[in-house]
PDB file of C-alpha atoms in Angstrom:
ATOM      1  CA  UNK A 248      22.795  10.501 -48.635  1.00 67.00           C
ATOM      2  CA  UNK A 249      24.121   7.015 -49.349  1.00 79.00           C
ATOM      3  CA  UNK A 250      23.411   6.101 -45.714  1.00 83.00           C
ATOM      4  CA  UNK A 251      19.657   6.597 -46.151  1.00 90.00           C
ATOM      5  CA  UNK A 252      19.658   4.898 -49.548  1.00 90.00           C
ATOM      6  CA  UNK A 253      21.358   1.850 -48.014  1.00 92.00           C
ATOM      7  CA  UNK A 254      18.776   1.440 -45.246  1.00 94.00           C
ATOM      8  CA  UNK A 255      15.978   2.143 -47.691  1.00 93.00           C
ATOM      9  CA  UNK A 256      17.287  -0.646 -49.922  1.00 93.00           C
ATOM     10  CA  UNK A 257      17.345  -3.015 -46.940  1.00 95.00           C
ATOM     11  CA  UNK A 258      13.762  -2.113 -46.005  1.00 96.00           C
ATOM     12  CA  UNK A 259      12.506  -2.554 -49.572  1.00 96.00           C
ATOM     13  CA  UNK A 260      14.303  -5.889 -49.899  1.00 95.00           C
ATOM     14  CA  UNK A 261      12.804  -7.115 -46.630  1.00 95.00           C
ATOM     15  CA  UNK A 262       9.333  -6.213 -47.847  1.00 96.00           C
ATOM     16  CA  UNK A 263       9.984  -7.961 -51.186  1.00 96.00           C
ATOM     17  CA  UNK A 264      11.200 -11.083 -49.361  1.00 94.00           C
ATOM     18  CA  UNK A 265       8.135 -11.155 -47.142  1.00 96.00           C
ATOM     19  CA  UNK A 266       5.742 -10.479 -50.027  1.00 96.00           C
ATOM     20  CA  UNK A 267       7.296 -13.164 -52.211  1.00 94.00           C
ATOM     21  CA  UNK A 268       6.815 -15.759 -49.493  1.00 93.00           C
ATOM     22  CA  UNK A 269       3.306 -14.566 -48.644  1.00 94.00           C
ATOM     23  CA  UNK A 270       2.217 -14.673 -52.299  1.00 94.00           C
ATOM     24  CA  UNK A 271       3.646 -18.143 -52.912  1.00 90.00           C
ATOM     25  CA  UNK A 272       6.366 -16.988 -55.334  1.00 89.00           C
ATOM     26  CA  UNK A 273       8.956 -18.746 -53.158  1.00 88.00           C
ATOM     27  CA  UNK A 274       8.729 -21.626 -50.707  1.00 85.00           C
ATOM     28  CA  UNK A 275      11.829 -20.975 -48.621  1.00 85.00           C
ATOM     29  CA  UNK A 276      10.243 -19.780 -45.398  1.00 88.00           C
ATOM     30  CA  UNK A 277       9.773 -16.177 -44.330  1.00 93.00           C
ATOM     31  CA  UNK A 278      13.110 -15.655 -42.593  1.00 94.00           C
ATOM     32  CA  UNK A 279      15.102 -17.341 -45.370  1.00 91.00           C
ATOM     33  CA  UNK A 280      13.389 -15.343 -48.130  1.00 92.00           C
ATOM     34  CA  UNK A 281      13.966 -12.073 -46.288  1.00 94.00           C
ATOM     35  CA  UNK A 282      17.636 -12.930 -45.722  1.00 95.00           C
ATOM     36  CA  UNK A 283      18.121 -13.863 -49.391  1.00 93.00           C
ATOM     37  CA  UNK A 284      16.423 -10.679 -50.609  1.00 94.00           C
ATOM     38  CA  UNK A 285      18.340  -8.428 -48.214  1.00 95.00           C
ATOM     39  CA  UNK A 286      21.605 -10.132 -49.149  1.00 95.00           C
ATOM     40  CA  UNK A 287      20.955  -9.527 -52.829  1.00 94.00           C
ATOM     41  CA  UNK A 288      20.109  -5.885 -52.223  1.00 94.00           C
ATOM     42  CA  UNK A 289      23.225  -5.317 -50.092  1.00 94.00           C
ATOM     43  CA  UNK A 290      25.423  -7.023 -52.675  1.00 94.00           C
ATOM     44  CA  UNK A 291      24.032  -4.938 -55.515  1.00 94.00           C
ATOM     45  CA  UNK A 292      24.250  -1.761 -53.436  1.00 92.00           C
ATOM     46  CA  UNK A 293      27.965  -2.411 -52.920  1.00 92.00           C
ATOM     47  CA  UNK A 294      28.419  -3.094 -56.648  1.00 92.00           C
ATOM     48  CA  UNK A 295      26.616   0.169 -57.378  1.00 91.00           C
ATOM     49  CA  UNK A 296      28.913   2.115 -55.048  1.00 90.00           C
ATOM     50  CA  UNK A 297      32.119   0.459 -56.290  1.00 93.00           C
ATOM     51  CA  UNK A 298      31.501   0.290 -60.035  1.00 94.00           C
ATOM     52  CA  UNK A 299      28.663   2.719 -60.720  1.00 90.00           C
ATOM     53  CA  UNK A 300      26.409   0.048 -62.268  1.00 90.00           C
ATOM     54  CA  UNK A 301      22.755   0.948 -61.803  1.00 90.00           C
ATOM     55  CA  UNK A 302      19.278   0.358 -63.247  1.00 89.00           C
ATOM     56  CA  UNK A 303      17.967   3.682 -61.960  1.00 89.00           C
ATOM     57  CA  UNK A 304      17.208   5.074 -58.506  1.00 90.00           C
ATOM     58  CA  UNK A 305      18.301   3.064 -55.438  1.00 88.00           C
ATOM     59  CA  UNK A 306      14.737   1.832 -54.842  1.00 91.00           C
ATOM     60  CA  UNK A 307      14.481   0.320 -58.305  1.00 93.00           C
ATOM     61  CA  UNK A 308      17.886  -1.294 -57.851  1.00 92.00           C
ATOM     62  CA  UNK A 309      16.735  -2.776 -54.526  1.00 93.00           C
ATOM     63  CA  UNK A 310      13.589  -4.264 -56.067  1.00 94.00           C
ATOM     64  CA  UNK A 311      15.406  -5.762 -59.058  1.00 95.00           C
ATOM     65  CA  UNK A 312      18.256  -7.169 -56.977  1.00 94.00           C
ATOM     66  CA  UNK A 313      15.937  -8.640 -54.318  1.00 94.00           C
ATOM     67  CA  UNK A 314      13.766 -10.397 -56.895  1.00 93.00           C
ATOM     68  CA  UNK A 315      16.862 -11.542 -58.766  1.00 92.00           C
ATOM     69  CA  UNK A 316      18.372 -13.020 -55.620  1.00 93.00           C
ATOM     70  CA  UNK A 317      15.124 -14.826 -54.793  1.00 92.00           C
ATOM     71  CA  UNK A 318      15.124 -16.367 -58.273  1.00 90.00           C
ATOM     72  CA  UNK A 319      18.829 -17.271 -58.318  1.00 89.00           C
ATOM     73  CA  UNK A 320      19.248 -18.612 -54.778  1.00 85.00           C
ATOM     74  CA  UNK A 321      16.730 -21.391 -54.178  1.00 77.00           C
ATOM     75  CA  UNK A 322      16.999 -22.948 -50.747  1.00 65.00           C
ATOM     76  CA  UNK A 323      14.090 -25.328 -51.060  1.00 62.00           C
ATOM     77  CA  UNK A 324      14.217 -27.787 -53.926  1.00 61.00           C
ATOM     78  CA  UNK A 325      10.815 -28.561 -55.354  1.00 60.00           C
ATOM     79  CA  UNK A 326       9.971 -32.174 -56.037  1.00 56.00           C
TER      80      UNK A 326
END
């Protein structure tokens, strides 16, 4: 079951990364935003497995962690 939740989290994070760039929420570039969002989702998924910390279902965790990573990891500094 965790196998499908993991790939679902990656898919949701990729969609969040793409949507954030498309909507203008971030200005990193499409590939960079997707990588940042997927990295955040994978990191939080591992924390969830190891420590049992969760905000709810795996999909909700993926959305929160992807948005959080996109906010915390800026790769393009605005002038």
